[in-house]
Tab-separated table of C-alpha atoms and ligand atoms in Angstrom:
chain	number	residue	atom	x	y	z
A	1	UNK	CA	-22.009	8.417	0.365
A	2	UNK	CA	-20.910	6.043	2.999
A	3	UNK	CA	-17.715	4.167	2.539
A	4	UNK	CA	-17.940	0.467	3.139
A	5	UNK	CA	-14.947	-0.562	5.118
A	6	UNK	CA	-13.731	-4.053	5.649
A	7	UNK	CA	-11.428	-4.798	8.506
A	8	UNK	CA	-8.823	-7.245	7.441
A	9	UNK	CA	-6.151	-8.472	9.718
A	10	UNK	CA	-2.881	-9.752	8.482
A	11	UNK	CA	-0.078	-10.689	10.719
A	12	UNK	CA	3.073	-8.756	10.085
A	13	UNK	CA	6.350	-10.556	10.341
A	14	UNK	CA	4.614	-13.503	11.936
A	15	UNK	CA	6.347	-16.102	9.845
A	16	UNK	CA	6.787	-18.582	12.642
A	17	UNK	CA	4.479	-19.459	15.488
A	18	UNK	CA	6.303	-19.180	18.756
A	19	UNK	CA	5.704	-21.303	21.811
A	20	UNK	CA	6.321	-18.329	24.037
A	21	UNK	CA	3.798	-15.518	24.022
A	22	UNK	CA	5.443	-12.400	22.573
A	23	UNK	CA	5.922	-9.409	24.830
A	24	UNK	CA	2.943	-7.080	24.428
A	25	UNK	CA	4.883	-3.926	25.392
A	26	UNK	CA	4.307	-1.186	22.842
A	27	UNK	CA	7.018	1.390	22.310
A	28	UNK	CA	6.619	4.396	20.008
A	29	UNK	CA	9.664	6.549	19.410
A	30	UNK	CA	9.212	9.918	17.738
A	31	UNK	CA	12.805	10.245	16.602
A	32	UNK	CA	14.667	13.530	16.737
A	33	UNK	CA	15.577	13.749	13.053
A	34	UNK	CA	15.480	17.539	12.614
A	35	UNK	CA	12.916	19.120	10.291
A	36	UNK	CA	11.012	16.017	9.190
A	37	UNK	CA	9.237	12.946	10.555
A	38	UNK	CA	10.365	9.460	11.578
A	39	UNK	CA	8.400	7.351	14.052
A	40	UNK	CA	9.551	3.881	15.100
A	41	UNK	CA	6.912	1.494	16.455
A	42	UNK	CA	7.951	-1.716	18.256
A	43	UNK	CA	5.626	-4.398	19.594
A	44	UNK	CA	6.386	-8.056	20.341
A	45	UNK	CA	9.346	-8.107	17.969
A	46	UNK	CA	7.491	-6.408	15.091
A	47	UNK	CA	8.946	-3.131	13.929
A	48	UNK	CA	7.265	-0.504	11.774
A	49	UNK	CA	8.940	2.711	10.697
A	50	UNK	CA	6.621	5.545	9.704
A	51	UNK	CA	8.723	7.878	7.509
A	52	UNK	CA	12.506	8.134	7.672
A	53	UNK	CA	13.256	11.811	8.223
A	54	UNK	CA	15.336	14.077	5.966
A	55	UNK	CA	18.739	12.406	6.349
A	56	UNK	CA	20.056	8.868	5.734
A	57	UNK	CA	22.966	9.581	8.081
A	58	UNK	CA	20.706	10.588	10.952
A	59	UNK	CA	18.377	7.617	10.476
A	60	UNK	CA	21.459	5.395	10.291
A	61	UNK	CA	22.498	6.539	13.766
A	62	UNK	CA	19.131	5.418	15.126
A	63	UNK	CA	19.373	2.088	13.300
A	64	UNK	CA	22.675	1.556	15.137
A	65	UNK	CA	21.410	2.855	18.484
A	66	UNK	CA	18.346	0.584	18.494
A	67	UNK	CA	20.307	-2.372	17.023
A	68	UNK	CA	18.120	-2.722	13.977
A	69	UNK	CA	20.894	-3.860	11.622
A	70	UNK	CA	20.116	-7.347	10.341
A	71	UNK	CA	16.508	-6.969	11.478
A	72	UNK	CA	13.159	-7.053	9.689
A	73	UNK	CA	11.235	-3.765	9.426
A	74	UNK	CA	8.051	-2.702	7.658
A	75	UNK	CA	7.811	0.840	6.374
A	76	UNK	CA	5.059	3.343	5.752
A	77	UNK	CA	5.972	6.493	3.833
A	78	UNK	CA	3.146	8.927	4.616
A	79	UNK	CA	3.665	11.059	1.494
A	80	UNK	CA	6.336	11.936	-0.986
A	81	UNK	CA	8.234	14.831	0.547
A	82	UNK	CA	11.989	14.703	1.134
A	83	UNK	CA	11.745	15.418	4.883
A	84	UNK	CA	9.878	12.095	5.164
A	85	UNK	CA	11.625	9.779	2.674
A	86	UNK	CA	15.302	10.790	2.373
A	87	UNK	CA	16.330	8.845	5.489
A	88	UNK	CA	14.611	5.671	4.253
A	89	UNK	CA	17.435	5.096	1.747
A	90	UNK	CA	19.569	3.923	4.666
A	91	UNK	CA	17.341	0.876	5.204
A	92	UNK	CA	18.491	-0.429	1.817
A	93	UNK	CA	22.226	-0.016	2.459
A	94	UNK	CA	23.640	-3.542	1.904
A	95	UNK	CA	25.936	-3.521	4.938
A	96	UNK	CA	22.910	-3.096	7.221
A	97	UNK	CA	21.368	-6.423	6.117
A	98	UNK	CA	17.895	-5.114	6.911
A	99	UNK	CA	14.908	-6.981	5.480
A	100	UNK	CA	12.186	-4.525	4.518
A	101	UNK	CA	9.107	-6.756	4.700
A	102	UNK	CA	6.314	-4.394	3.619
A	103	UNK	CA	6.605	-0.926	2.104
A	104	UNK	CA	3.533	1.265	1.815
A	105	UNK	CA	3.412	4.586	-0.021
A	106	UNK	CA	0.938	6.343	-2.295
A	107	UNK	CA	2.993	5.531	-5.405
A	108	UNK	CA	2.059	8.850	-7.047
A	109	UNK	CA	4.297	9.695	-10.019
A	110	UNK	CA	7.266	11.858	-9.055
A	111	UNK	CA	9.948	13.630	-11.044
A	112	UNK	CA	12.251	13.527	-8.015
A	113	UNK	CA	15.437	11.587	-8.769
A	114	UNK	CA	16.098	10.472	-5.171
A	115	UNK	CA	12.578	9.158	-4.746
A	116	UNK	CA	12.907	7.307	-8.042
A	117	UNK	CA	16.135	5.708	-6.837
A	118	UNK	CA	14.429	4.665	-3.611
A	119	UNK	CA	11.629	3.133	-5.684
A	120	UNK	CA	14.238	1.324	-7.805
A	121	UNK	CA	15.668	-0.207	-4.612
A	122	UNK	CA	12.163	-1.215	-3.531
A	123	UNK	CA	11.584	-2.743	-6.974
A	124	UNK	CA	14.804	-4.761	-6.745
A	125	UNK	CA	13.726	-6.239	-3.376
A	126	UNK	CA	10.275	-7.030	-4.823
A	127	UNK	CA	11.961	-8.972	-7.648
A	128	UNK	CA	14.102	-10.804	-5.080
A	129	UNK	CA	10.890	-11.805	-3.344
A	130	UNK	CA	11.747	-10.281	0.040
A	131	UNK	CA	9.535	-7.168	-0.070
A	132	UNK	CA	5.807	-6.612	-0.571
A	133	UNK	CA	5.122	-3.158	-2.062
A	134	UNK	CA	1.671	-1.771	-1.332
A	135	UNK	CA	-0.109	1.427	-2.296
A	136	UNK	CA	-1.679	3.410	0.533
A	137	UNK	CA	-4.613	3.935	-1.860
A	138	UNK	CA	-5.271	0.200	-1.647
A	139	UNK	CA	-3.432	-0.712	1.550
A	140	UNK	CA	-4.550	-4.364	1.818
A	141	UNK	CA	-4.552	-4.854	-1.981
A	142	UNK	CA	-8.236	-5.778	-1.849
A	143	UNK	CA	-9.903	-2.551	-3.013
A	144	UNK	CA	-10.861	-1.438	0.504
A	145	UNK	CA	-9.853	1.938	1.990
A	146	UNK	CA	-8.825	0.564	5.377
A	147	UNK	CA	-6.226	-2.082	6.129
A	148	UNK	CA	-5.543	-3.294	9.653
A	149	UNK	CA	-2.262	-4.984	10.397
A	150	UNK	CA	-1.608	-6.810	13.640
A	151	UNK	CA	1.837	-6.685	15.199
A	152	UNK	CA	3.230	-9.698	17.008
A	153	UNK	CA	2.616	-8.246	20.467
A	154	UNK	CA	-1.074	-7.703	19.664
A	155	UNK	CA	-1.010	-3.989	18.743
A	156	UNK	CA	-2.954	-3.036	15.620
A	157	UNK	CA	-2.197	-0.432	13.018
A	158	UNK	CA	-5.007	0.915	10.853
A	159	UNK	CA	-3.749	2.185	7.507
A	160	UNK	CA	-6.265	4.513	5.860
A	161	UNK	CA	-6.397	5.516	2.215
A	162	UNK	CA	-5.486	9.203	1.659
A	163	UNK	CA	-7.827	11.603	-0.130
A	164	UNK	CA	-7.808	10.352	-3.755
A	165	UNK	CA	-8.322	13.946	-4.916
A	166	UNK	CA	-5.884	15.502	-2.455
A	167	UNK	CA	-4.313	18.615	-3.900
A	168	UNK	CA	-0.524	18.546	-3.486
A	169	UNK	CA	1.689	15.974	-1.757
A	170	UNK	CA	0.686	16.964	1.792
A	171	UNK	CA	-2.976	16.245	1.128
A	172	UNK	CA	-2.089	12.795	-0.167
A	173	UNK	CA	-0.786	11.818	3.294
A	174	UNK	CA	-1.952	8.457	4.606
A	175	UNK	CA	-3.685	8.467	8.003
A	176	UNK	CA	-2.643	5.899	10.608
A	177	UNK	CA	-4.214	4.882	13.875
A	178	UNK	CA	-2.138	2.775	16.221
A	179	UNK	CA	-4.094	0.779	18.788
A	180	UNK	CA	-2.236	-0.921	21.616
A	181	UNK	CA	-2.969	-4.446	22.845
A	182	UNK	CA	-6.420	-4.538	24.505
A	183	UNK	CA	-7.054	-1.069	22.969
A	184	UNK	CA	-5.166	0.395	25.915
A	185	UNK	CA	-3.219	3.044	23.992
A	186	UNK	CA	-4.118	4.853	20.785
A	187	UNK	CA	-2.245	7.290	18.567
A	188	UNK	CA	-3.094	9.174	15.358
A	189	UNK	CA	-0.552	10.082	12.690
A	190	UNK	CA	-1.373	11.650	9.332
A	191	UNK	CA	1.899	12.893	7.883
A	192	UNK	CA	1.579	16.466	6.689
A	193	UNK	CA	-2.176	16.409	5.980
A	194	UNK	CA	-3.629	19.924	5.788
A	195	UNK	CA	-7.153	21.260	6.396
A	196	UNK	CA	-8.523	20.004	3.069
A	197	UNK	CA	-7.540	16.440	3.861
A	198	UNK	CA	-8.237	16.473	7.599
A	199	UNK	CA	-11.789	17.666	6.723
A	200	UNK	CA	-12.010	14.803	4.207
A	201	UNK	CA	-11.058	12.235	6.877
A	202	UNK	CA	-14.426	13.042	8.488
A	203	UNK	CA	-16.714	14.167	5.658
A	204	UNK	CA	-15.366	12.130	2.762
A	205	UNK	CA	-13.959	8.967	4.316
A	206	UNK	CA	-15.895	8.829	7.621
A	207	UNK	CA	-12.813	7.668	9.472
A	208	UNK	CA	-14.446	9.189	12.553
A	209	UNK	CA	-16.896	6.252	12.354
A	210	UNK	CA	-14.509	3.507	11.199
A	211	UNK	CA	-11.958	2.985	12.636
A	212	UNK	CA	-12.837	5.981	14.870
A	213	UNK	CA	-10.593	8.982	15.377
A	214	UNK	CA	-10.582	9.380	19.149
A	215	UNK	CA	-7.045	8.781	20.454
A	216	UNK	CA	-4.731	9.305	23.416
A	217	UNK	CA	-1.879	10.845	21.441
A	218	UNK	CA	-1.801	12.965	18.288
A	219	UNK	CA	1.353	13.310	16.202
A	220	UNK	CA	0.817	16.904	15.084
A	221	UNK	CA	0.174	17.030	11.331
A	222	UNK	CA	2.698	18.978	9.277
A	223	UNK	CA	5.233	19.601	12.068
A	224	UNK	CA	2.890	21.746	14.158
A	225	UNK	CA	1.850	23.994	11.267
A	226	UNK	CA	-1.385	25.955	11.501
A	227	UNK	CA	-2.334	24.225	8.241
A	228	UNK	CA	-2.366	20.829	9.990
A	229	UNK	CA	-4.888	21.467	12.754
A	230	UNK	CA	-8.404	22.836	13.222
A	231	UNK	CA	-10.669	22.979	16.296
A	232	UNK	CA	-12.894	20.391	14.603
A	233	UNK	CA	-9.960	18.021	14.021
A	234	UNK	CA	-9.036	18.221	17.716
A	235	UNK	CA	-12.695	17.728	18.649
A	236	UNK	CA	-12.749	14.474	16.664
A	237	UNK	CA	-9.370	13.232	17.872
A	238	UNK	CA	-9.748	14.263	21.541
A	239	UNK	CA	-6.097	13.540	22.327
A	240	UNK	CA	-4.669	13.994	25.817
A	241	UNK	CA	-1.193	14.674	24.423
A	242	UNK	CA	0.346	16.098	21.248
A	243	UNK	CA	3.809	15.244	19.951
A	244	UNK	CA	5.412	17.258	17.163
A	245	UNK	CA	8.446	16.444	15.024
A	246	UNK	CA	10.439	19.384	13.711
A	247	UNK	CA	13.830	21.087	13.604
A	248	UNK	CA	14.609	23.958	15.965
A	249	UNK	CA	15.776	26.114	13.060
A	250	UNK	CA	13.238	25.903	10.262
A	251	UNK	CA	12.083	28.341	7.599
A	252	UNK	CA	8.403	27.615	8.051
A	253	UNK	CA	7.804	29.145	11.484
A	254	UNK	CA	6.941	25.721	12.971
A	255	UNK	CA	5.466	25.290	15.458
A	256	UNK	CA	2.961	27.958	14.548
A	257	UNK	CA	1.611	30.071	17.392
A	258	UNK	CA	-1.982	29.442	16.270
A	259	UNK	CA	-1.486	25.669	16.513
A	260	UNK	CA	-0.096	25.979	20.047
A	261	UNK	CA	-2.990	28.283	20.983
A	262	UNK	CA	-5.463	25.662	19.756
A	263	UNK	CA	-3.742	23.045	21.918
A	264	UNK	CA	-3.768	25.395	24.897
A	265	UNK	CA	-7.484	26.100	24.498
A	266	UNK	CA	-8.097	22.377	24.967
A	267	UNK	CA	-5.558	22.257	27.820
A	268	UNK	CA	-3.479	19.887	25.756
A	269	UNK	CA	0.173	19.326	26.626
A	270	UNK	CA	2.711	18.931	23.862
A	271	UNK	CA	6.257	17.675	23.465
A	272	UNK	CA	8.379	18.552	20.433
A	273	UNK	CA	11.501	16.851	19.131
A	274	UNK	CA	13.432	20.089	18.531
A	275	UNK	CA	13.227	20.994	22.237
A	276	UNK	CA	12.758	17.593	23.870
A	277	UNK	CA	14.840	15.308	21.625
A	278	UNK	CA	13.448	11.850	20.871
A	279	UNK	CA	10.057	11.327	22.525
A	280	UNK	CA	9.403	7.769	23.750
A	281	UNK	CA	5.868	6.610	24.518
A	282	UNK	CA	5.620	3.284	26.273
A	283	UNK	CA	2.628	1.116	27.126
A	284	UNK	CA	2.108	-0.157	29.725
A	285	UNK	CA	3.780	2.405	31.929
A	286	UNK	CA	6.369	0.952	34.286
A	287	UNK	CA	4.164	1.681	37.271
A	288	UNK	CA	0.432	1.291	37.038
A	289	UNK	CA	-1.930	1.761	34.133
A	290	UNK	CA	-1.734	3.949	31.089
A	291	UNK	CA	1.348	4.897	29.112
A	292	UNK	CA	4.558	6.663	29.990
A	293	UNK	CA	6.283	9.545	28.217
A	294	UNK	CA	10.023	9.912	28.250
A	295	UNK	CA	11.985	12.738	26.649
A	296	UNK	CA	15.711	13.384	26.403
A	297	UNK	CA	15.558	16.911	27.749
A	298	UNK	CA	13.263	19.800	28.636
A	299	UNK	CA	9.691	20.014	29.837
A	300	UNK	CA	6.203	20.263	28.398
A	301	UNK	CA	4.667	22.934	26.189
A	302	UNK	CA	7.906	24.596	25.128
A	303	UNK	CA	8.374	27.102	22.329
A	304	UNK	CA	11.260	27.041	19.861
A	305	UNK	CA	13.388	29.722	18.196
A	306	UNK	CA	11.589	29.464	14.847
A	307	UNK	CA	8.016	29.579	16.179
A	308	UNK	CA	5.943	32.347	14.679
A	309	UNK	CA	2.410	33.184	13.640
A	310	UNK	CA	1.333	31.739	10.337
A	311	UNK	CA	-0.062	34.138	7.794
A	312	UNK	CA	-2.339	31.749	5.975
A	313	UNK	CA	-5.103	30.489	8.205
A	314	UNK	CA	-5.727	29.249	11.668
B	1	ZN	ZN1	7.008	17.253	6.296
């Protein structure tokens, strides 16, 4: 059954028309938050944070470093695991005076006390009238599976409904495709989606058709786990670069050897936050066309101390 998809554009944070054309530079920072995910997207003054990592303290350091206190930020929580949402609590700390404009998450019921508290804080801002709370299952609140938001510098972010029947939190991860101004840079992020859901992106949701899955950069699903990548997934995405977010010491064996082998078979380079620190992707590159990659330390295609073979699949 084909999914009918409507492309709706809504302008994020575009409350006031400006005489001056906003800067179209697109900056994506895959923050070094340890074992977890937090990706900060900036374009023309719009800021979107995809997940907040496992620690409020660590995210707080980045909020200070990038001078985001007092600013307006929209948030997408890919799925409800602590290594993705714990840090987000810091956005609601009063002293930071941060306006959270939109907050997307799948809104699945959770017994977790911390997540409930975070949802209470979201609810309080909704009542104040400063925050719009959206479900990733209905991202534009119009019944359609795909919602496209336009940032002030012209970049677009496609927010795609997760598998409604996804088994477990990982397979309820929202998929995101970031498209730079003039379609010059593209990136795919899908939280911790595993094989069941990444198969569904193609066969169930037909995201390979709309909005299309081919990208320049892939944020490795599930921290470089073998459960987050298949040859078919890479065939659809056709990235030229992979970035992975993980902690050097983790109990999961990330990045899994099988995942790295799959990247190597496609001659794909990767950077990883545990070995490279925060990874900054910038479009346009300072010199010439394309995008630039900046890391805090180390080179490409490194291994980490926890890397091992996964026993499940892959
Ligand atoms: Zn995770």
